[in-house]
Short mmCIF file of C-alpha atoms and ligand atoms in Angstrom, two decimals:
data_model
loop_
_atom_site.label_atom_id
_atom_site.label_comp_id
_atom_site.label_asym_id
_atom_site.label_seq_id
_atom_site.Cartn_x
_atom_site.Cartn_y
_atom_site.Cartn_z
CA MET A 1 -95.53 115.12 -2.61
CA ARG A 2 -93.89 118.47 -2.84
CA LEU A 3 -93.31 120.37 -6.05
CA ILE A 4 -90.97 123.30 -6.56
CA LEU A 5 -91.13 125.23 -9.78
CA ARG A 6 -88.08 127.40 -10.15
CA ASN A 7 -88.33 131.02 -11.12
CA VAL A 8 -91.77 130.68 -12.63
CA ALA A 9 -92.48 134.37 -12.24
CA ALA A 10 -89.65 135.20 -14.64
CA ARG A 11 -91.48 133.39 -17.42
CA LEU A 12 -94.33 135.90 -17.36
CA GLY A 13 -94.30 138.09 -20.44
CA ASP A 14 -94.77 141.85 -20.17
CA ASP A 15 -98.52 141.57 -20.33
CA GLY A 16 -98.60 137.84 -19.85
CA SER A 17 -100.25 135.50 -17.50
CA LEU A 18 -99.17 131.96 -16.86
CA VAL A 19 -100.84 128.92 -15.39
CA VAL A 20 -98.25 127.97 -12.80
CA ALA A 21 -99.99 124.91 -11.42
CA ALA A 22 -103.09 122.96 -12.22
CA SER A 23 -104.82 119.70 -11.53
CA PRO A 24 -104.84 117.73 -13.75
CA ASP A 25 -101.50 119.23 -14.62
CA SER A 26 -100.79 117.96 -18.12
CA LEU A 27 -103.66 116.10 -19.74
CA ALA A 28 -107.36 116.31 -19.12
CA ARG A 29 -107.78 112.56 -18.62
CA GLN A 30 -109.51 113.22 -15.32
CA PRO A 31 -112.03 115.98 -14.53
CA TRP A 32 -110.56 119.43 -14.18
CA GLN A 33 -110.26 120.50 -10.53
CA TRP A 34 -108.39 123.76 -10.27
CA ASP A 35 -105.66 125.97 -11.63
CA VAL A 36 -103.59 128.84 -10.34
CA ARG A 37 -102.57 131.63 -12.66
CA LEU A 38 -100.02 134.32 -12.13
CA SER A 39 -100.16 137.61 -14.00
CA ARG A 40 -98.95 141.17 -13.96
CA GLU A 41 -102.47 142.58 -14.20
CA PRO A 42 -105.85 141.22 -13.08
CA VAL A 43 -107.32 138.99 -15.78
CA GLY A 44 -110.78 137.66 -16.60
CA GLN A 45 -114.07 138.09 -14.76
CA SER A 46 -113.57 138.45 -11.05
CA GLN A 47 -116.65 136.41 -10.19
CA ASP A 48 -115.04 133.36 -11.80
CA TYR A 49 -112.10 133.12 -9.48
CA VAL A 50 -110.50 133.94 -6.19
CA GLY A 51 -107.86 136.54 -6.93
CA ALA A 52 -105.74 139.17 -5.33
CA GLY A 53 -102.71 141.29 -6.03
CA ILE A 54 -99.93 140.10 -3.81
CA GLY A 55 -96.50 141.68 -4.06
CA ARG A 56 -95.69 142.15 -7.74
CA HIS A 57 -98.22 139.61 -8.97
CA HIS A 58 -101.85 138.95 -9.37
CA VAL A 59 -102.67 135.49 -8.24
CA CYS A 60 -105.86 134.01 -9.51
CA VAL A 61 -107.30 130.69 -8.51
CA ARG A 62 -110.07 128.95 -10.39
CA VAL A 63 -111.78 125.90 -9.02
CA ASP A 64 -114.53 123.48 -9.87
CA ASP A 65 -116.55 124.78 -6.94
CA ALA A 66 -118.76 121.74 -6.78
CA HIS A 67 -115.73 119.81 -5.52
CA VAL A 68 -112.98 122.20 -4.49
CA SER A 69 -112.82 125.37 -2.42
CA ALA A 70 -110.00 127.90 -2.42
CA GLU A 71 -108.61 130.41 0.00
CA LEU A 72 -105.96 132.98 -0.93
CA LEU A 73 -103.93 134.89 1.59
CA THR A 74 -100.68 136.71 2.10
CA GLN A 75 -98.38 134.99 4.55
CA THR A 76 -95.51 136.94 6.05
CA PHE A 77 -92.75 135.77 8.33
CA ASP A 78 -91.50 138.58 10.53
CA ASP A 79 -87.94 139.42 11.36
CA PRO A 80 -86.16 136.55 9.66
CA GLY A 81 -82.95 138.54 9.92
CA THR A 82 -82.83 138.55 13.67
CA GLU A 83 -84.12 135.07 14.29
CA ARG A 84 -82.97 132.84 11.41
CA GLN A 85 -84.69 129.99 13.12
CA THR A 86 -86.56 127.22 11.44
CA VAL A 87 -90.29 127.77 11.54
CA THR A 88 -92.46 124.74 10.94
CA ILE A 89 -95.97 125.31 9.65
CA GLY A 90 -98.44 122.48 10.01
CA ARG A 91 -100.44 121.67 6.91
CA PRO A 92 -103.46 119.39 7.21
CA ALA A 93 -102.61 116.40 5.01
CA ASP A 94 -105.95 116.60 3.21
CA GLU A 95 -105.30 120.16 1.99
CA LEU A 96 -103.21 121.15 -1.00
CA TRP A 97 -101.17 124.29 -0.45
CA LEU A 98 -99.49 126.40 -3.08
CA ALA A 99 -97.16 129.31 -2.41
CA VAL A 100 -95.81 131.94 -4.77
CA VAL A 101 -92.71 133.42 -3.18
CA GLU A 102 -92.79 137.20 -3.44
CA THR A 103 -89.95 138.35 -1.21
CA GLY A 104 -87.19 136.81 0.90
CA THR A 105 -85.08 133.71 0.47
CA PHE A 106 -85.26 130.63 2.65
CA ARG A 107 -84.17 127.06 3.03
CA HIS A 108 -86.86 124.42 2.89
CA GLY A 109 -85.59 120.95 3.68
CA HIS A 110 -82.31 120.81 1.77
CA LEU A 111 -83.52 123.22 -0.91
CA GLU A 112 -82.97 126.94 -1.33
CA VAL A 113 -86.05 128.90 -2.33
CA ALA A 114 -86.10 132.37 -3.88
CA PRO A 115 -88.64 134.96 -5.07
CA GLY A 116 -90.41 133.83 -8.20
CA ASP A 117 -90.41 130.17 -7.15
CA VAL A 118 -93.72 128.37 -6.77
CA LEU A 119 -94.16 125.57 -4.25
CA VAL A 120 -96.91 122.99 -4.00
CA TRP A 121 -97.48 120.64 -1.08
CA GLU A 122 -99.95 117.81 -1.13
CA GLY A 123 -100.53 114.42 0.45
CA GLY A 124 -99.18 113.18 3.73
CA ASP A 125 -95.45 113.55 3.18
CA PRO A 126 -94.50 116.14 4.17
CA VAL A 127 -97.19 117.75 6.33
CA GLY A 128 -94.84 120.07 8.20
CA ILE A 129 -93.46 122.91 6.11
CA ASP A 130 -90.15 124.02 7.55
CA ILE A 131 -88.73 127.37 6.57
CA THR A 132 -85.39 128.90 7.56
CA ALA A 133 -84.67 132.41 6.33
CA THR A 134 -81.38 132.80 4.51
CA SER A 135 -81.41 136.58 4.05
CA ASP A 136 -82.56 139.62 5.97
CA GLU A 137 -85.40 140.30 3.62
CA ARG A 138 -88.81 139.54 5.04
CA ILE A 139 -90.39 136.42 3.57
CA THR A 140 -93.72 137.06 1.90
CA VAL A 141 -95.65 134.43 0.01
CA ALA A 142 -99.00 134.34 -1.68
CA LEU A 143 -100.55 131.26 -0.17
CA VAL A 144 -103.34 129.34 -1.85
CA ILE A 145 -105.16 126.74 0.21
CA LEU A 146 -107.28 124.23 -1.68
CA ARG A 147 -109.65 121.73 -0.10
CA ARG A 148 -112.14 119.23 -1.30
CA THR A 149 -115.67 120.18 -0.37
CA ASP A 150 -116.54 116.60 0.61
CA GLY A 151 -113.82 116.57 3.28
CA GLN A 152 -111.68 113.97 1.52
CA SER A 153 -108.05 114.51 0.80
CA LEU A 154 -107.25 116.66 -2.26
CA ARG A 155 -104.44 115.03 -4.26
CA TRP A 156 -102.57 116.60 -7.11
CA VAL A 157 -103.22 114.93 -10.45
CA PRO A 158 -100.30 114.99 -12.91
CA MET B 1 -89.45 111.95 -33.07
CA TYR B 2 -86.39 112.83 -31.04
CA ALA B 3 -85.03 115.95 -29.43
CA LEU B 4 -81.99 116.16 -31.70
CA ASN B 5 -80.55 119.45 -30.52
CA ALA B 6 -78.89 117.72 -27.62
CA TRP B 7 -75.80 115.85 -26.50
CA TYR B 8 -76.19 112.08 -26.36
CA VAL B 9 -73.72 109.55 -25.04
CA ALA B 10 -72.54 107.67 -28.12
CA ALA B 11 -69.95 105.38 -26.53
CA TRP B 12 -67.40 104.92 -23.80
CA SER B 13 -63.99 106.32 -24.70
CA THR B 14 -62.60 102.80 -24.73
CA GLU B 15 -65.03 101.79 -27.46
CA VAL B 16 -63.74 104.42 -29.87
CA THR B 17 -60.56 103.11 -31.46
CA ARG B 18 -58.76 102.87 -34.77
CA GLU B 19 -61.34 100.25 -35.74
CA PRO B 20 -64.53 101.95 -36.99
CA ALA B 21 -67.52 101.23 -34.72
CA ARG B 22 -71.18 101.56 -35.68
CA ARG B 23 -73.90 102.99 -33.42
CA THR B 24 -77.45 103.94 -34.18
CA ILE B 25 -78.51 107.09 -32.36
CA CYS B 26 -82.01 108.51 -32.76
CA GLU B 27 -82.31 106.36 -35.91
CA ILE B 28 -79.18 107.99 -37.34
CA PRO B 29 -76.46 105.50 -38.27
CA VAL B 30 -73.15 106.78 -36.91
CA VAL B 31 -69.60 105.53 -37.37
CA LEU B 32 -67.15 106.35 -34.59
CA TYR B 33 -63.37 106.18 -34.83
CA ARG B 34 -60.21 107.92 -33.72
CA ALA B 35 -58.10 110.14 -35.91
CA VAL B 36 -54.35 109.56 -35.84
CA ASP B 37 -53.94 112.26 -33.16
CA GLY B 38 -56.44 110.42 -30.93
CA ARG B 39 -59.39 112.73 -31.52
CA ALA B 40 -62.78 111.00 -31.63
CA VAL B 41 -64.66 111.37 -34.92
CA ALA B 42 -68.36 110.76 -35.60
CA LEU B 43 -69.70 110.59 -39.16
CA GLU B 44 -72.96 109.43 -40.62
CA ASP B 45 -72.50 105.74 -41.31
CA ARG B 46 -73.90 105.62 -44.82
CA CYS B 47 -71.76 106.09 -47.89
CA PRO B 48 -73.34 108.65 -50.24
CA HIS B 49 -72.21 106.59 -53.24
CA ARG B 50 -74.63 103.70 -52.79
CA GLY B 51 -75.43 103.48 -49.12
CA TYR B 52 -72.88 100.99 -47.82
CA PRO B 53 -71.99 101.48 -44.11
CA LEU B 54 -68.65 103.23 -43.75
CA SER B 55 -68.11 101.31 -40.52
CA ALA B 56 -67.64 98.22 -42.68
CA GLY B 57 -64.70 99.91 -44.39
CA ARG B 58 -61.26 100.80 -43.04
CA LEU B 59 -59.29 103.78 -41.80
CA VAL B 60 -56.64 105.33 -44.00
CA GLY B 61 -54.84 107.91 -41.86
CA ASP B 62 -57.48 110.30 -40.56
CA SER B 63 -59.93 109.26 -43.26
CA ILE B 64 -62.33 106.40 -43.62
CA GLU B 65 -62.51 104.42 -46.84
CA CYS B 66 -65.79 102.85 -47.84
CA GLY B 67 -65.42 99.07 -48.03
CA TYR B 68 -67.55 98.77 -51.16
CA HIS B 69 -65.94 100.95 -53.90
CA GLY B 70 -63.37 102.91 -51.95
CA PHE B 71 -64.86 106.42 -51.71
CA THR B 72 -62.86 108.05 -48.91
CA PHE B 73 -64.00 110.70 -46.40
CA ASP B 74 -62.02 112.90 -44.03
CA CYS B 75 -62.92 113.69 -40.39
CA GLU B 76 -65.29 116.43 -41.55
CA GLY B 77 -67.09 114.02 -43.84
CA VAL B 78 -65.68 115.59 -47.01
CA CYS B 79 -64.97 113.12 -49.78
CA VAL B 80 -61.27 113.24 -50.56
CA ARG B 81 -60.98 110.34 -52.98
CA VAL B 82 -63.08 108.55 -55.57
CA PRO B 83 -60.90 105.71 -56.84
CA ALA B 84 -62.56 105.30 -60.24
CA GLN B 85 -62.27 108.95 -61.32
CA GLU B 86 -60.47 112.20 -60.56
CA ILE B 87 -63.50 114.48 -60.20
CA ILE B 88 -65.35 114.22 -56.93
CA PRO B 89 -69.06 114.81 -57.48
CA ARG B 90 -70.40 117.71 -55.44
CA ARG B 91 -72.93 115.74 -53.40
CA THR B 92 -70.26 113.38 -52.13
CA PHE B 93 -70.01 114.06 -48.44
CA VAL B 94 -71.30 112.56 -45.24
CA ARG B 95 -72.61 114.42 -42.26
CA SER B 96 -70.15 114.89 -39.39
CA PHE B 97 -71.25 115.35 -35.80
CA PRO B 98 -69.76 117.55 -33.08
CA VAL B 99 -68.08 115.30 -30.51
CA VAL B 100 -67.02 115.93 -26.92
CA GLU B 101 -64.98 113.42 -25.00
CA GLN B 102 -64.98 113.88 -21.26
CA ASP B 103 -64.32 111.62 -18.25
CA GLY B 104 -64.45 108.49 -20.38
CA TRP B 105 -67.71 109.36 -22.14
CA VAL B 106 -68.02 110.21 -25.83
CA TRP B 107 -70.91 112.57 -26.52
CA ILE B 108 -72.29 113.53 -29.90
CA TRP B 109 -74.55 116.39 -30.89
CA THR B 110 -77.23 115.11 -33.23
CA GLY B 111 -78.85 118.43 -34.10
CA GLU B 112 -77.92 121.63 -35.87
CA LYS B 113 -74.18 122.09 -35.61
CA ASP B 114 -74.39 125.80 -34.86
CA LEU B 115 -76.40 125.08 -31.73
CA ALA B 116 -73.90 122.61 -30.25
CA ASP B 117 -72.93 124.17 -26.94
CA VAL B 118 -70.09 122.35 -25.22
CA SER B 119 -71.01 123.90 -21.87
CA LYS B 120 -74.22 121.83 -21.93
CA VAL B 121 -72.39 118.50 -21.70
CA PRO B 122 -73.37 117.22 -18.23
CA ASP B 123 -70.87 117.10 -15.40
CA THR B 124 -69.45 113.59 -14.94
CA HIS B 125 -66.25 114.41 -13.05
CA TRP B 126 -66.80 111.68 -10.45
CA MET B 127 -65.65 109.21 -13.10
CA THR B 128 -62.11 110.54 -12.99
CA ASP B 129 -61.89 112.00 -9.48
CA PRO B 130 -59.52 109.79 -7.41
CA ALA B 131 -61.75 110.25 -4.35
CA TRP B 132 -64.40 108.16 -6.10
CA ALA B 133 -64.41 104.62 -7.47
CA THR B 134 -66.54 103.79 -10.47
CA VAL B 135 -68.21 100.70 -11.89
CA THR B 136 -69.66 100.89 -15.40
CA HIS B 137 -72.07 98.83 -17.46
CA SER B 138 -73.51 99.09 -20.96
CA PHE B 139 -76.92 97.67 -21.74
CA HIS B 140 -79.20 97.45 -24.70
CA PHE B 141 -82.76 98.07 -23.51
CA ASP B 142 -85.62 96.66 -25.58
CA CYS B 143 -87.77 99.69 -24.95
CA ARG B 144 -88.17 103.30 -25.96
CA ALA B 145 -85.85 105.70 -24.12
CA GLU B 146 -88.81 107.42 -22.46
CA LEU B 147 -89.51 104.35 -20.35
CA ILE B 148 -86.03 104.55 -18.89
CA HIS B 149 -86.54 108.22 -18.06
CA ASP B 150 -89.82 107.34 -16.32
CA ASN B 151 -88.12 104.46 -14.51
CA LEU B 152 -85.36 106.66 -13.12
CA LEU B 153 -87.71 109.44 -12.07
CA ASP B 154 -89.97 107.10 -10.15
CA LEU B 155 -87.81 104.98 -7.90
CA THR B 156 -90.77 103.48 -6.06
CA HIS B 157 -90.24 100.63 -8.54
CA GLU B 158 -87.26 99.62 -6.42
CA SER B 159 -89.71 98.30 -3.83
CA PHE B 160 -91.06 95.81 -6.36
CA ILE B 161 -88.46 95.13 -9.02
CA HIS B 162 -85.25 95.30 -7.00
CA THR B 163 -86.32 93.51 -3.84
CA THR B 164 -83.02 91.69 -3.35
CA THR B 165 -80.69 94.59 -4.08
CA VAL B 166 -81.83 98.13 -3.48
CA GLY B 167 -85.55 97.77 -2.82
CA ASP B 168 -87.57 98.01 0.36
CA ASP B 169 -91.20 98.83 1.14
CA TYR B 170 -90.22 101.98 2.95
CA ILE B 171 -89.33 103.65 -0.36
CA TYR B 172 -92.84 104.21 -1.63
CA LYS B 173 -94.02 105.21 1.82
CA HIS B 174 -91.90 108.36 1.67
CA GLY B 175 -93.01 111.29 -0.46
CA ILE B 176 -90.92 112.99 -3.09
CA THR B 177 -89.91 116.54 -3.77
CA VAL B 178 -89.96 117.37 -7.45
CA VAL B 179 -88.08 120.42 -8.66
CA VAL B 180 -88.52 121.79 -12.15
CA ASP B 181 -85.80 124.19 -13.22
CA GLY B 182 -85.73 124.85 -16.96
CA ASP B 183 -84.84 121.60 -18.73
CA VAL B 184 -83.81 119.89 -15.50
CA VAL B 185 -86.35 117.90 -13.49
CA SER B 186 -85.33 116.30 -10.24
CA ALA B 187 -87.20 113.95 -7.95
CA ASP B 188 -85.81 113.70 -4.44
CA ARG B 189 -86.74 111.32 -1.66
CA LEU B 190 -85.46 111.38 1.90
CA MET B 191 -86.02 108.20 3.91
CA PRO B 192 -85.07 108.97 7.52
CA SER B 193 -84.03 106.28 10.00
CA VAL B 194 -84.03 103.19 7.81
CA ALA B 195 -81.73 100.23 7.31
CA ALA B 196 -79.23 100.51 4.48
CA PRO B 197 -80.32 98.55 1.39
CA PRO B 198 -78.74 95.07 1.13
CA LEU B 199 -76.57 95.90 -1.88
CA TYR B 200 -74.89 98.81 -0.13
CA ALA B 201 -74.94 97.40 3.38
CA THR B 202 -72.51 94.67 2.38
CA THR B 203 -70.19 97.02 0.56
CA MET B 204 -70.32 99.63 3.28
CA GLN B 205 -70.24 96.99 6.06
CA LEU B 206 -73.00 98.77 7.89
CA ASP B 207 -75.85 97.98 10.17
CA GLY B 208 -78.19 100.13 12.26
CA LEU B 209 -80.35 102.97 11.09
CA TRP B 210 -79.48 105.67 8.61
CA ASP B 211 -81.05 108.49 6.67
CA ARG B 212 -81.22 107.22 3.12
CA PHE B 213 -81.81 109.54 0.17
CA HIS B 214 -81.93 109.47 -3.56
CA CYS B 215 -82.40 112.33 -5.95
CA THR B 216 -82.77 111.73 -9.67
CA GLU B 217 -81.69 114.75 -11.65
CA PHE B 218 -82.88 114.43 -15.24
CA ARG B 219 -81.07 116.69 -17.67
CA ALA B 220 -83.47 116.37 -20.57
CA PRO B 221 -83.39 114.76 -23.00
CA SER B 222 -80.55 112.30 -22.43
CA PHE B 223 -78.90 112.12 -19.04
CA HIS B 224 -79.71 111.42 -15.40
CA VAL B 225 -77.50 111.90 -12.40
CA LEU B 226 -78.82 109.97 -9.44
CA HIS B 227 -77.44 111.51 -6.25
CA SER B 228 -77.94 108.88 -3.62
CA GLY B 229 -76.49 107.56 -0.43
CA ILE B 230 -76.95 107.21 3.27
CA THR B 231 -75.93 109.48 6.10
CA GLY B 232 -76.18 109.51 9.89
CA GLU B 233 -79.67 110.17 11.24
CA GLY B 234 -80.34 113.90 10.96
CA ARG B 235 -76.90 114.56 9.47
CA PRO B 236 -76.19 116.52 6.27
CA ARG B 237 -76.04 114.44 3.13
CA GLU B 238 -72.52 115.61 2.23
CA GLU B 239 -71.16 113.78 5.27
CA GLY B 240 -72.51 110.43 4.20
CA TYR B 241 -71.60 107.49 2.04
CA LEU B 242 -72.33 108.96 -1.34
CA ILE B 243 -73.14 107.46 -4.69
CA LYS B 244 -73.49 109.20 -8.04
CA VAL B 245 -75.19 107.03 -10.61
CA LEU B 246 -74.71 108.45 -14.09
CA ASN B 247 -77.16 107.28 -16.71
CA GLY B 248 -76.66 108.10 -20.39
CA ILE B 249 -79.87 107.18 -22.16
CA THR B 250 -79.53 107.27 -25.93
CA PRO B 251 -82.46 106.35 -28.16
CA ILE B 252 -81.72 103.86 -30.93
CA ASP B 253 -85.19 103.93 -32.41
CA ALA B 254 -88.81 104.01 -31.26
CA HIS B 255 -88.45 100.70 -29.39
CA ASN B 256 -84.80 100.41 -28.37
CA ALA B 257 -82.26 102.39 -26.39
CA HIS B 258 -78.61 102.35 -25.39
CA TYR B 259 -78.05 102.58 -21.65
CA PHE B 260 -74.61 103.77 -20.52
CA TYR B 261 -74.36 103.35 -16.77
CA ALA B 262 -71.72 104.45 -14.28
CA PHE B 263 -71.87 104.02 -10.53
CA SER B 264 -69.36 106.16 -8.61
CA ARG B 265 -68.94 105.83 -4.85
CA ASN B 266 -66.91 107.79 -2.31
CA PHE B 267 -66.42 104.89 0.11
CA GLY B 268 -64.36 101.71 -0.03
CA VAL B 269 -62.66 103.34 -2.97
CA ASP B 270 -59.58 101.11 -2.83
CA GLN B 271 -61.42 97.91 -1.98
CA GLN B 272 -61.34 95.72 -5.04
CA TRP B 273 -63.66 93.14 -3.48
CA ALA B 274 -66.27 95.86 -3.04
CA THR B 275 -65.89 96.90 -6.66
CA ASP B 276 -66.20 93.28 -7.79
CA GLU B 277 -69.32 92.80 -5.71
CA LEU B 278 -70.87 95.95 -7.09
CA VAL B 279 -70.09 94.95 -10.66
CA GLU B 280 -72.19 91.83 -10.14
CA GLY B 281 -74.88 93.42 -7.94
CA LEU B 282 -75.44 96.37 -10.26
CA LYS B 283 -75.58 94.12 -13.29
CA THR B 284 -78.45 92.33 -11.56
CA VAL B 285 -80.20 95.64 -10.88
CA LEU B 286 -79.83 96.74 -14.49
CA GLN B 287 -80.99 93.40 -15.83
CA GLU B 288 -84.06 93.63 -13.59
CA ASP B 289 -84.84 97.02 -15.11
CA ALA B 290 -84.10 95.82 -18.64
CA ASP B 291 -86.44 92.84 -18.23
CA ALA B 292 -89.20 94.94 -16.70
CA LEU B 293 -89.05 97.67 -19.30
CA ALA B 294 -89.00 95.17 -22.18
CA LEU B 295 -92.26 93.82 -20.79
CA GLN B 296 -93.63 97.32 -20.37
CA GLU B 297 -92.69 98.13 -23.98
CA ILE B 298 -94.73 95.13 -25.14
CA GLY B 299 -97.55 96.27 -22.88
CA LEU B 300 -97.56 99.69 -24.48
CA GLN B 301 -97.26 98.42 -28.04
CA THR B 302 -100.26 96.18 -27.55
CA ARG B 303 -102.30 98.73 -25.60
CA PRO B 304 -105.41 99.73 -27.50
CA PRO B 305 -105.58 103.31 -28.70
CA GLY B 306 -107.68 105.30 -26.29
CA GLU B 307 -106.14 103.74 -23.18
CA PHE B 308 -103.62 105.87 -21.33
CA ASP B 309 -101.31 105.90 -18.34
CA VAL B 310 -103.01 106.66 -15.03
CA LEU B 311 -100.52 108.91 -13.34
CA ILE B 312 -100.73 109.66 -9.63
CA ALA B 313 -99.20 112.34 -7.42
CA GLN B 314 -96.14 110.13 -6.89
CA ASP B 315 -95.54 110.38 -10.66
CA ALA B 316 -95.00 114.13 -10.48
CA GLY B 317 -91.38 113.76 -11.61
CA VAL B 318 -92.39 111.55 -14.52
CA ALA B 319 -95.16 113.92 -15.57
CA LYS B 320 -93.04 117.04 -15.29
CA ALA B 321 -90.22 115.40 -17.26
CA ARG B 322 -92.65 114.44 -20.00
CA LYS B 323 -93.72 118.06 -20.17
CA VAL B 324 -90.13 119.21 -20.52
CA MET B 325 -89.51 116.61 -23.24
CA ALA B 326 -92.69 117.68 -25.01
CA ARG B 327 -91.48 121.27 -24.94
CA LEU B 328 -88.11 120.29 -26.44
CA LEU B 329 -89.80 118.31 -29.21
CA ALA B 330 -92.25 121.10 -29.96
CA ALA B 331 -89.39 123.62 -30.11
CA GLU B 332 -87.60 121.47 -32.69
CA ARG B 333 -90.54 121.30 -34.99
CA GLN B 334 -91.33 124.93 -34.14
CA GLY B 335 -94.83 124.08 -33.09
CA THR B 336 -96.88 123.74 -29.97
CA ILE B 337 -97.07 120.83 -27.57
CA THR B 338 -99.55 118.18 -28.62
CA THR B 339 -101.25 115.47 -26.62
CA ALA B 340 -99.09 112.91 -28.44
CA ASP B 341 -95.96 114.56 -27.02
CA LEU B 342 -97.14 114.06 -23.48
CA GLU B 343 -97.82 110.37 -23.21
CA PRO B 344 -96.51 107.08 -24.55
CA SER B 345 -98.16 105.91 -27.73
CA SER B 346 -99.17 102.38 -28.56
CA SER B 347 -96.98 102.26 -31.66
S1 FES C 401 -71.10 102.46 -51.55
FE1 FES C 401 -69.36 103.44 -50.74
S2 FES C 401 -67.98 103.54 -52.35
FE2 FES C 401 -69.71 102.61 -53.23
FE1 FE2 C 402 -84.47 100.23 -11.41
#
């Protein structure tokens, strides 16, 4: 399953922070696993989460560390303007990836993606993430990689 | 509780005539008729005198005369005549609803009049575009409208409920892409290199392998456009045999809904036999959904409090749509989203 949340970053208030994705996502009928928050400024106690300022945002990831681990990195795709080729990134099917698009626009499958959009990939379809730049601006995303600590597949819970 | 600040399909254009017609929309009784100049009118269908339905009365010019004691109301719902006296009491009016008629659909705005924004009426142009041929159906569904929204946003049910028409096991084996953009939630599935479903294969006279796709675009709270079709393997969707299924879902009350359905296709447009076949085939599909959701409604009504849906990743579209609906409902009561907004209740 793949989830695209349009223009999430625009919903941040001046001093606001926003949970852009979480699991469970709507109701706590199953144990809480993780959430990803986006903010203008760092929030909360840094020992409680994995966080970093990436582009215009602070991305902060909280996990139930008995079951889930998180990695946060900046992913950049060089020279989209000259190449404009489709790059396919392999994602292990048991990992859940989340990207906050900071700069650049690209096509992903049949969808156009722009800065401020948040994307989530989970499960076995799709595992390959294909990206084709659609502007000259370099593509930068804050990439969150979530895994289950027991090696099983991490699925998104609505 | 309904999201009332919204456009709902009230009727097909052909159903609105010089004979008053009654519809219940979000528990509001509505009478629909045409003024002399052809304009569609929607008024609350309850006479303020003593509650008789105006739809049981008759039209007098642009006005409607109550069939009980003859109070008469104009297109704005203003009382213009009280037969038994000259003075019209001040409280004698009925509510009128903003109406938009477009492409054969009659929409009404059930909320605050000042908020009625005509630009928010969904695009349905395929209905009248000569490059497309359309089949329509109207159904009463014995279930709450939310179950129809869920049904359309999770088409894996085709593999189980529509086995003879549009279903196949390959559907649930392919993942979905869910996009949330304001009040619009879409769930898209691409099924590369598969056989065309039986219902379409006949109409399209096709065999071999195709890329099949369907994308449900839910324009909360009342309308879905299902962009579906098949195209050559690896080819762009626009090149393919395309179908736009338009679904106007209008709540009647907590356990019933109107379902206005239109199926527009860009192939075999002039082939009457294909249209005839689709009329029958699609009726079967809709009846399968109607039967299933009536059973689900009973299941929910008899579900003990404290038991809840178990949603899985594949339900992302359903879950995100429920969140959007919950936000609309909370906005109308100017409050925050509650747990009750987010899942079906047992009552
Ligand atoms: S109830 Fe309508 S005129 Fe009396
Ligand atoms: Fe169905």
